[in-house]
GROMACS .gro file of C-alpha atoms in nm:
model
  385
    1UNK     CA    1  -0.001   0.003  -0.001
    2UNK     CA    2   0.129   0.350  -0.080
    3UNK     CA    3   0.196   0.606   0.175
    4UNK     CA    4  -0.071   0.832   0.045
    5UNK     CA    5  -0.326   0.546   0.043
    6UNK     CA    6  -0.223   0.456   0.406
    7UNK     CA    7  -0.271   0.830   0.510
    8UNK     CA    8  -0.620   0.812   0.369
    9UNK     CA    9  -0.716   0.502   0.569
   10UNK     CA   10  -0.630   0.671   0.895
   11UNK     CA   11  -0.796   1.007   0.788
   12UNK     CA   12  -1.082   1.086   1.036
   13UNK     CA   13  -1.310   1.201   0.757
   14UNK     CA   14  -1.257   0.882   0.554
   15UNK     CA   15  -1.318   0.667   0.867
   16UNK     CA   16  -1.660   0.839   0.914
   17UNK     CA   17  -1.742   0.800   0.545
   18UNK     CA   18  -1.650   0.424   0.557
   19UNK     CA   19  -1.853   0.356   0.883
   20UNK     CA   20  -2.179   0.506   0.741
   21UNK     CA   21  -2.140   0.347   0.407
   22UNK     CA   22  -2.070  -0.016   0.555
   23UNK     CA   23  -2.379   0.026   0.764
   24UNK     CA   24  -2.583   0.116   0.440
   25UNK     CA   25  -2.417  -0.176   0.250
   26UNK     CA   26  -2.540  -0.426   0.500
   27UNK     CA   27  -2.893  -0.294   0.501
   28UNK     CA   28  -2.907  -0.264   0.121
   29UNK     CA   29  -2.784  -0.621   0.084
   30UNK     CA   30  -3.057  -0.760   0.324
   31UNK     CA   31  -3.339  -0.548   0.181
   32UNK     CA   32  -3.243  -0.612  -0.175
   33UNK     CA   33  -3.244  -0.989  -0.148
   34UNK     CA   34  -3.554  -0.993   0.065
   35UNK     CA   35  -3.749  -0.763  -0.173
   36UNK     CA   36  -3.648  -0.967  -0.491
   37UNK     CA   37  -3.716  -1.308  -0.325
   38UNK     CA   38  -4.039  -1.203  -0.170
   39UNK     CA   39  -4.157  -1.015  -0.481
   40UNK     CA   40  -4.089  -1.308  -0.685
   41UNK     CA   41  -4.280  -1.535  -0.454
   42UNK     CA   42  -4.566  -1.294  -0.385
   43UNK     CA   43  -4.595  -1.194  -0.756
   44UNK     CA   44  -4.514  -0.823  -0.722
   45UNK     CA   45  -4.322  -0.674  -1.006
   46UNK     CA   46  -4.306  -0.333  -0.815
   47UNK     CA   47  -4.139  -0.511  -0.521
   48UNK     CA   48  -3.893  -0.683  -0.734
   49UNK     CA   49  -3.816  -0.345  -0.909
   50UNK     CA   50  -3.777  -0.196  -0.561
   51UNK     CA   51  -3.528  -0.492  -0.477
   52UNK     CA   52  -3.321  -0.408  -0.789
   53UNK     CA   53  -3.319  -0.045  -0.662
   54UNK     CA   54  -3.186  -0.161  -0.329
   55UNK     CA   55  -2.916  -0.376  -0.496
   56UNK     CA   56  -2.814  -0.075  -0.706
   57UNK     CA   57  -2.767   0.100  -0.367
   58UNK     CA   58  -2.532  -0.189  -0.271
   59UNK     CA   59  -2.335  -0.133  -0.593
   60UNK     CA   60  -2.302   0.234  -0.542
   61UNK     CA   61  -2.206   0.174  -0.167
   62UNK     CA   62  -1.906   0.000  -0.305
   63UNK     CA   63  -1.824   0.298  -0.547
   64UNK     CA   64  -1.855   0.529  -0.248
   65UNK     CA   65  -1.613   0.325  -0.034
   66UNK     CA   66  -1.365   0.301  -0.326
   67UNK     CA   67  -1.397   0.679  -0.392
   68UNK     CA   68  -1.378   0.788  -0.035
   69UNK     CA   69  -1.050   0.583   0.018
   70UNK     CA   70  -0.882   0.742  -0.283
   71UNK     CA   71  -1.032   1.099  -0.256
   72UNK     CA   72  -0.873   1.133   0.096
   73UNK     CA   73  -0.526   1.061  -0.022
   74UNK     CA   74  -0.279   1.349   0.035
   75UNK     CA   75  -0.177   1.575  -0.243
   76UNK     CA   76   0.124   1.456  -0.444
   77UNK     CA   77   0.343   1.573  -0.726
   78UNK     CA   78   0.086   1.457  -0.994
   79UNK     CA   79  -0.220   1.586  -0.797
   80UNK     CA   80  -0.099   1.901  -0.614
   81UNK     CA   81  -0.462   1.994  -0.549
   82UNK     CA   82  -0.531   1.656  -0.386
   83UNK     CA   83  -0.765   1.384  -0.510
   84UNK     CA   84  -1.101   1.524  -0.427
   85UNK     CA   85  -1.227   1.515  -0.778
   86UNK     CA   86  -1.238   1.119  -0.755
   87UNK     CA   87  -1.535   1.186  -0.520
   88UNK     CA   88  -1.693   1.406  -0.774
   89UNK     CA   89  -1.652   1.158  -1.045
   90UNK     CA   90  -1.788   0.885  -0.834
   91UNK     CA   91  -2.112   1.099  -0.766
   92UNK     CA   92  -2.149   1.141  -1.151
   93UNK     CA   93  -2.117   0.767  -1.168
   94UNK     CA   94  -2.375   0.705  -0.915
   95UNK     CA   95  -2.607   0.937  -1.080
   96UNK     CA   96  -2.571   0.770  -1.421
   97UNK     CA   97  -2.628   0.428  -1.260
   98UNK     CA   98  -2.955   0.540  -1.110
   99UNK     CA   99  -3.066   0.664  -1.454
  100UNK     CA  100  -2.980   0.328  -1.630
  101UNK     CA  101  -3.154   0.132  -1.353
  102UNK     CA  102  -3.463   0.346  -1.377
  103UNK     CA  103  -3.501   0.300  -1.760
  104UNK     CA  104  -3.480  -0.076  -1.708
  105UNK     CA  105  -3.744  -0.085  -1.455
  106UNK     CA  106  -3.972   0.146  -1.648
  107UNK     CA  107  -3.946  -0.052  -1.971
  108UNK     CA  108  -4.031  -0.377  -1.815
  109UNK     CA  109  -4.322  -0.223  -1.622
  110UNK     CA  110  -4.464  -0.042  -1.928
  111UNK     CA  111  -4.449  -0.354  -2.136
  112UNK     CA  112  -4.656  -0.546  -1.885
  113UNK     CA  113  -4.915  -0.277  -1.866
  114UNK     CA  114  -4.985  -0.310  -2.226
  115UNK     CA  115  -5.036  -0.688  -2.192
  116UNK     CA  116  -5.307  -0.748  -1.914
  117UNK     CA  117  -5.220  -1.123  -1.905
  118UNK     CA  118  -4.870  -1.040  -1.780
  119UNK     CA  119  -4.986  -0.843  -1.486
  120UNK     CA  120  -4.959  -1.002  -1.151
  121UNK     CA  121  -5.163  -1.001  -0.830
  122UNK     CA  122  -4.923  -0.970  -0.522
  123UNK     CA  123  -4.966  -1.146  -0.197
  124UNK     CA  124  -4.983  -0.996   0.149
  125UNK     CA  125  -4.611  -1.074   0.219
  126UNK     CA  126  -4.510  -0.815  -0.047
  127UNK     CA  127  -4.707  -0.556   0.152
  128UNK     CA  128  -4.517  -0.641   0.473
  129UNK     CA  129  -4.177  -0.629   0.317
  130UNK     CA  130  -4.266  -0.292   0.140
  131UNK     CA  131  -4.359  -0.147   0.480
  132UNK     CA  132  -4.055  -0.270   0.659
  133UNK     CA  133  -3.841  -0.124   0.361
  134UNK     CA  134  -3.989   0.213   0.418
  135UNK     CA  135  -3.900   0.224   0.783
  136UNK     CA  136  -3.535   0.095   0.744
  137UNK     CA  137  -3.446   0.305   0.446
  138UNK     CA  138  -3.581   0.633   0.595
  139UNK     CA  139  -3.377   0.558   0.907
  140UNK     CA  140  -3.065   0.493   0.691
  141UNK     CA  141  -3.135   0.811   0.506
  142UNK     CA  142  -3.145   1.018   0.819
  143UNK     CA  143  -2.837   0.864   0.951
  144UNK     CA  144  -2.629   0.908   0.621
  145UNK     CA  145  -2.752   1.264   0.556
  146UNK     CA  146  -2.651   1.386   0.909
  147UNK     CA  147  -2.292   1.267   0.841
  148UNK     CA  148  -2.295   1.403   0.490
  149UNK     CA  149  -2.401   1.758   0.620
  150UNK     CA  150  -2.141   1.742   0.889
  151UNK     CA  151  -1.867   1.636   0.651
  152UNK     CA  152  -2.001   1.865   0.376
  153UNK     CA  153  -1.967   1.562   0.139
  154UNK     CA  154  -2.167   1.580  -0.193
  155UNK     CA  155  -2.094   1.212  -0.251
  156UNK     CA  156  -2.239   1.096   0.081
  157UNK     CA  157  -2.520   1.324   0.036
  158UNK     CA  158  -2.578   1.147  -0.311
  159UNK     CA  159  -2.577   0.818  -0.125
  160UNK     CA  160  -2.808   0.944   0.132
  161UNK     CA  161  -3.065   1.054  -0.140
  162UNK     CA  162  -3.016   0.699  -0.294
  163UNK     CA  163  -3.138   0.559   0.032
  164UNK     CA  164  -3.422   0.823   0.059
  165UNK     CA  165  -3.547   0.732  -0.303
  166UNK     CA  166  -3.551   0.361  -0.199
  167UNK     CA  167  -3.782   0.475   0.104
  168UNK     CA  168  -4.004   0.676  -0.116
  169UNK     CA  169  -4.022   0.411  -0.388
  170UNK     CA  170  -4.118   0.157  -0.110
  171UNK     CA  171  -4.417   0.383  -0.027
  172UNK     CA  172  -4.512   0.373  -0.380
  173UNK     CA  173  -4.471  -0.007  -0.392
  174UNK     CA  174  -4.679  -0.039  -0.079
  175UNK     CA  175  -4.962   0.157  -0.254
  176UNK     CA  176  -4.922  -0.033  -0.566
  177UNK     CA  177  -4.939  -0.368  -0.413
  178UNK     CA  178  -5.225  -0.272  -0.188
  179UNK     CA  179  -5.423  -0.160  -0.493
  180UNK     CA  180  -5.340  -0.481  -0.690
  181UNK     CA  181  -5.450  -0.689  -0.393
  182UNK     CA  182  -5.790  -0.509  -0.415
  183UNK     CA  183  -5.831  -0.591  -0.780
  184UNK     CA  184  -5.657  -0.307  -0.962
  185UNK     CA  185  -5.389  -0.528  -1.103
  186UNK     CA  186  -5.226  -0.265  -1.318
  187UNK     CA  187  -5.140  -0.061  -0.999
  188UNK     CA  188  -4.846  -0.274  -0.918
  189UNK     CA  189  -4.696  -0.216  -1.264
  190UNK     CA  190  -4.777   0.165  -1.245
  191UNK     CA  191  -4.607   0.177  -0.910
  192UNK     CA  192  -4.304   0.038  -1.072
  193UNK     CA  193  -4.308   0.309  -1.338
  194UNK     CA  194  -4.340   0.574  -1.066
  195UNK     CA  195  -4.048   0.441  -0.884
  196UNK     CA  196  -3.845   0.443  -1.217
  197UNK     CA  197  -3.919   0.809  -1.269
  198UNK     CA  198  -3.823   0.897  -0.912
  199UNK     CA  199  -3.494   0.719  -0.944
  200UNK     CA  200  -3.411   0.874  -1.288
  201UNK     CA  201  -3.502   1.239  -1.138
  202UNK     CA  202  -3.258   1.183  -0.847
  203UNK     CA  203  -2.981   1.039  -1.088
  204UNK     CA  204  -3.016   1.332  -1.318
  205UNK     CA  205  -2.992   1.582  -1.028
  206UNK     CA  206  -2.675   1.422  -0.908
  207UNK     CA  207  -2.512   1.419  -1.252
  208UNK     CA  208  -2.602   1.791  -1.305
  209UNK     CA  209  -2.461   1.907  -0.963
  210UNK     CA  210  -2.149   1.709  -0.989
  211UNK     CA  211  -2.094   1.821  -1.346
  212UNK     CA  212  -2.107   2.182  -1.224
  213UNK     CA  213  -1.828   2.096  -0.981
  214UNK     CA  214  -1.622   1.936  -1.253
  215UNK     CA  215  -1.623   2.261  -1.458
  216UNK     CA  216  -1.524   2.464  -1.154
  217UNK     CA  217  -1.864   2.633  -1.061
  218UNK     CA  218  -1.813   2.893  -0.790
  219UNK     CA  219  -1.931   2.827  -0.438
  220UNK     CA  220  -2.267   2.931  -0.325
  221UNK     CA  221  -2.325   3.318  -0.335
  222UNK     CA  222  -2.378   3.345   0.039
  223UNK     CA  223  -2.070   3.150   0.107
  224UNK     CA  224  -1.866   3.357  -0.123
  225UNK     CA  225  -2.006   3.670   0.032
  226UNK     CA  226  -1.912   3.541   0.391
  227UNK     CA  227  -1.551   3.460   0.268
  228UNK     CA  228  -1.519   3.813   0.123
  229UNK     CA  229  -1.631   3.966   0.441
  230UNK     CA  230  -1.373   3.785   0.648
  231UNK     CA  231  -1.096   3.899   0.404
  232UNK     CA  232  -1.188   4.264   0.384
  233UNK     CA  233  -1.191   4.293   0.770
  234UNK     CA  234  -0.825   4.184   0.805
  235UNK     CA  235  -0.598   4.477   0.902
  236UNK     CA  236  -0.383   4.590   0.617
  237UNK     CA  237  -0.623   4.483   0.340
  238UNK     CA  238  -0.713   4.783   0.136
  239UNK     CA  239  -0.926   4.599  -0.120
  240UNK     CA  240  -1.010   4.250  -0.248
  241UNK     CA  241  -1.050   4.160  -0.626
  242UNK     CA  242  -1.030   3.851  -0.841
  243UNK     CA  243  -1.190   3.625  -0.568
  244UNK     CA  244  -1.240   3.283  -0.721
  245UNK     CA  245  -1.373   2.965  -0.560
  246UNK     CA  246  -1.455   2.616  -0.656
  247UNK     CA  247  -1.511   2.274  -0.511
  248UNK     CA  248  -1.304   1.956  -0.523
  249UNK     CA  249  -1.501   1.663  -0.358
  250UNK     CA  250  -1.596   1.783  -0.016
  251UNK     CA  251  -1.333   2.058  -0.010
  252UNK     CA  252  -1.351   2.428  -0.114
  253UNK     CA  253  -1.053   2.593  -0.289
  254UNK     CA  254  -1.016   2.977  -0.281
  255UNK     CA  255  -0.771   3.208  -0.462
  256UNK     CA  256  -0.767   3.578  -0.445
  257UNK     CA  257  -0.590   3.918  -0.493
  258UNK     CA  258  -0.532   4.144  -0.208
  259UNK     CA  259  -0.469   4.517  -0.253
  260UNK     CA  260  -0.223   4.644   0.029
  261UNK     CA  261  -0.036   4.973   0.075
  262UNK     CA  262   0.235   4.982  -0.201
  263UNK     CA  263   0.492   5.125   0.034
  264UNK     CA  264   0.510   4.843   0.290
  265UNK     CA  265   0.772   4.581   0.266
  266UNK     CA  266   0.742   4.255   0.097
  267UNK     CA  267   0.750   4.068   0.427
  268UNK     CA  268   0.458   4.283   0.570
  269UNK     CA  269   0.257   4.210   0.261
  270UNK     CA  270   0.328   3.841   0.299
  271UNK     CA  271   0.229   3.861   0.661
  272UNK     CA  272  -0.121   4.021   0.571
  273UNK     CA  273  -0.171   3.736   0.306
  274UNK     CA  274  -0.077   3.473   0.554
  275UNK     CA  275  -0.327   3.624   0.804
  276UNK     CA  276  -0.603   3.614   0.543
  277UNK     CA  277  -0.511   3.260   0.461
  278UNK     CA  278  -0.520   3.153   0.827
  279UNK     CA  279  -0.849   3.312   0.910
  280UNK     CA  280  -1.034   3.152   0.613
  281UNK     CA  281  -0.901   2.803   0.705
  282UNK     CA  282  -1.010   2.860   1.065
  283UNK     CA  283  -1.359   3.022   0.980
  284UNK     CA  284  -1.482   2.781   0.710
  285UNK     CA  285  -1.441   2.403   0.767
  286UNK     CA  286  -1.489   2.323   0.391
  287UNK     CA  287  -1.208   2.555   0.282
  288UNK     CA  288  -0.878   2.353   0.263
  289UNK     CA  289  -0.671   2.551   0.020
  290UNK     CA  290  -0.613   2.939  -0.006
  291UNK     CA  291  -0.393   3.103  -0.268
  292UNK     CA  292  -0.337   3.472  -0.194
  293UNK     CA  293  -0.169   3.714  -0.442
  294UNK     CA  294  -0.054   4.046  -0.315
  295UNK     CA  295  -0.106   4.360  -0.530
  296UNK     CA  296  -0.002   4.717  -0.478
  297UNK     CA  297  -0.306   4.832  -0.694
  298UNK     CA  298  -0.607   4.690  -0.867
  299UNK     CA  299  -0.500   4.482  -1.165
  300UNK     CA  300  -0.822   4.302  -1.234
  301UNK     CA  301  -0.918   4.462  -1.554
  302UNK     CA  302  -0.562   4.533  -1.667
  303UNK     CA  303  -0.203   4.534  -1.575
  304UNK     CA  304  -0.074   4.881  -1.633
  305UNK     CA  305   0.285   4.812  -1.561
  306UNK     CA  306   0.333   4.525  -1.802
  307UNK     CA  307   0.543   4.734  -2.041
  308UNK     CA  308   0.789   4.862  -1.766
  309UNK     CA  309   1.143   4.728  -1.746
  310UNK     CA  310   1.264   4.503  -1.464
  311UNK     CA  311   1.526   4.617  -1.212
  312UNK     CA  312   1.837   4.492  -1.394
  313UNK     CA  313   1.763   4.688  -1.699
  314UNK     CA  314   1.636   5.004  -1.528
  315UNK     CA  315   1.929   5.021  -1.278
  316UNK     CA  316   2.175   4.986  -1.575
  317UNK     CA  317   2.009   5.286  -1.735
  318UNK     CA  318   2.003   5.489  -1.419
  319UNK     CA  319   2.379   5.418  -1.368
  320UNK     CA  320   2.445   5.556  -1.723
  321UNK     CA  321   2.253   5.886  -1.631
  322UNK     CA  322   2.443   5.894  -1.292
  323UNK     CA  323   2.788   5.797  -1.413
  324UNK     CA  324   2.936   6.137  -1.345
  325UNK     CA  325   2.771   6.168  -1.000
  326UNK     CA  326   2.789   5.958  -0.690
  327UNK     CA  327   2.855   5.586  -0.697
  328UNK     CA  328   2.516   5.431  -0.640
  329UNK     CA  329   2.466   5.071  -0.569
  330UNK     CA  330   2.166   4.865  -0.682
  331UNK     CA  331   2.085   4.801  -0.319
  332UNK     CA  332   2.037   5.171  -0.263
  333UNK     CA  333   1.754   5.175  -0.524
  334UNK     CA  334   1.387   5.084  -0.438
  335UNK     CA  335   1.149   5.054  -0.723
  336UNK     CA  336   0.765   5.115  -0.708
  337UNK     CA  337   0.553   5.005  -1.009
  338UNK     CA  338   0.234   5.203  -0.985
  339UNK     CA  339  -0.035   5.321  -1.229
  340UNK     CA  340   0.188   5.239  -1.535
  341UNK     CA  341   0.490   5.451  -1.408
  342UNK     CA  342   0.794   5.405  -1.192
  343UNK     CA  343   0.853   5.577  -0.872
  344UNK     CA  344   1.228   5.547  -0.759
  345UNK     CA  345   1.353   5.590  -0.402
  346UNK     CA  346   1.724   5.626  -0.367
  347UNK     CA  347   1.883   5.599  -0.021
  348UNK     CA  348   2.246   5.727  -0.026
  349UNK     CA  349   2.498   5.686   0.245
  350UNK     CA  350   2.605   6.002   0.437
  351UNK     CA  351   2.951   5.937   0.330
  352UNK     CA  352   2.864   6.050  -0.017
  353UNK     CA  353   2.824   6.406   0.112
  354UNK     CA  354   3.189   6.431   0.176
  355UNK     CA  355   3.234   6.448  -0.204
  356UNK     CA  356   3.007   6.739  -0.257
  357UNK     CA  357   2.995   7.084  -0.116
  358UNK     CA  358   2.628   7.140  -0.189
  359UNK     CA  359   2.417   6.820  -0.114
  360UNK     CA  360   2.097   6.994  -0.242
  361UNK     CA  361   2.255   7.036  -0.588
  362UNK     CA  362   2.348   6.656  -0.584
  363UNK     CA  363   1.999   6.551  -0.503
  364UNK     CA  364   1.858   6.787  -0.773
  365UNK     CA  365   2.101   6.638  -1.035
  366UNK     CA  366   2.008   6.283  -0.935
  367UNK     CA  367   1.631   6.358  -0.975
  368UNK     CA  368   1.662   6.546  -1.283
  369UNK     CA  369   1.874   6.287  -1.473
  370UNK     CA  370   1.667   6.005  -1.360
  371UNK     CA  371   1.357   6.173  -1.490
  372UNK     CA  372   1.501   6.186  -1.838
  373UNK     CA  373   1.409   5.806  -1.851
  374UNK     CA  374   1.043   5.822  -1.987
  375UNK     CA  375   0.907   5.547  -1.761
  376UNK     CA  376   1.013   5.720  -1.440
  377UNK     CA  377   0.747   5.956  -1.300
  378UNK     CA  378   0.892   6.037  -0.958
  379UNK     CA  379   1.233   6.035  -0.782
  380UNK     CA  380   1.290   6.062  -0.410
  381UNK     CA  381   1.634   6.096  -0.267
  382UNK     CA  382   1.729   6.039   0.100
  383UNK     CA  383   2.039   5.987   0.302
  384UNK     CA  384   2.113   5.702   0.543
  385UNK     CA  385   2.374   5.614   0.800
   0.00000   0.00000   0.00000
């Protein structure tokens, strides 16, 4: 077993998913077999269809277990954002499986409705099994959906609704069997069709919701607003733009651009970004990854400084302008890229003043010569120890 796979096995979230799914697997197996056997003995097509539905739950339980194990593996070199999309793909698979099962059930039931001789009259035992199925599957739904909400797992929520669909379909079966026993023989087949339509609707909803996640649809508007509110209340954040969110399995990923004071140090800007990241991870359980980009100005619609030269080229041009003046090192120069122009701060050592009788004239010469470079808008000279 790989290290990442071992880590997923010991992941608390995975253990909870596995526990609730194993319980569902046992219940689905017992109910599925019981419905099919009793349905066959008691001549209830609706109950047999419901049994197939329960066994489809059993199949999806195995898919959930597999996906949960692998989706909780740690991020690696090939999957730097983790393996959460395995859970999303599994949810799509569950939805497609439900749709296919529903078509099979509906096809068989409709073909029988058209031929009265093929319709059955169920026995009382089918009624009892249908009633027990309603109780057990509703209890299983409540158990699974509570865990799904706590873990914020769409895959578990999908499986919970799989259980709920079985409970609802068992109610329909109960009505259909009771009607057939009272002489309305077609009601059993009609109940099977209704069950199939319900299953198909749930399957389609699951496919659509998970497909939205696969194409990186943003988080819910109210959640995005809450995330934005936390960010903008961090000290040092001047503005927020380009906030982007998406889901990956039960996790939420966030990346954003923060506008801070352009005159602060790189380390202070980094500290502000780290604070934003920490607060989001603490405030929102589903947020597991935050990428922060620090900006000195709003670059959402355009990047006005794209045409400006980088330090190496600019310093070389400045040295050419200052060649007949004080010797200025690259470390003495601080560059500010703002509003499509350069602002240059020059910090000269006091020792330079020993070479000049008039320091004011020196400052003026430095500023004037630097401004001959078109990209430079402002130059500020100061002296340091």
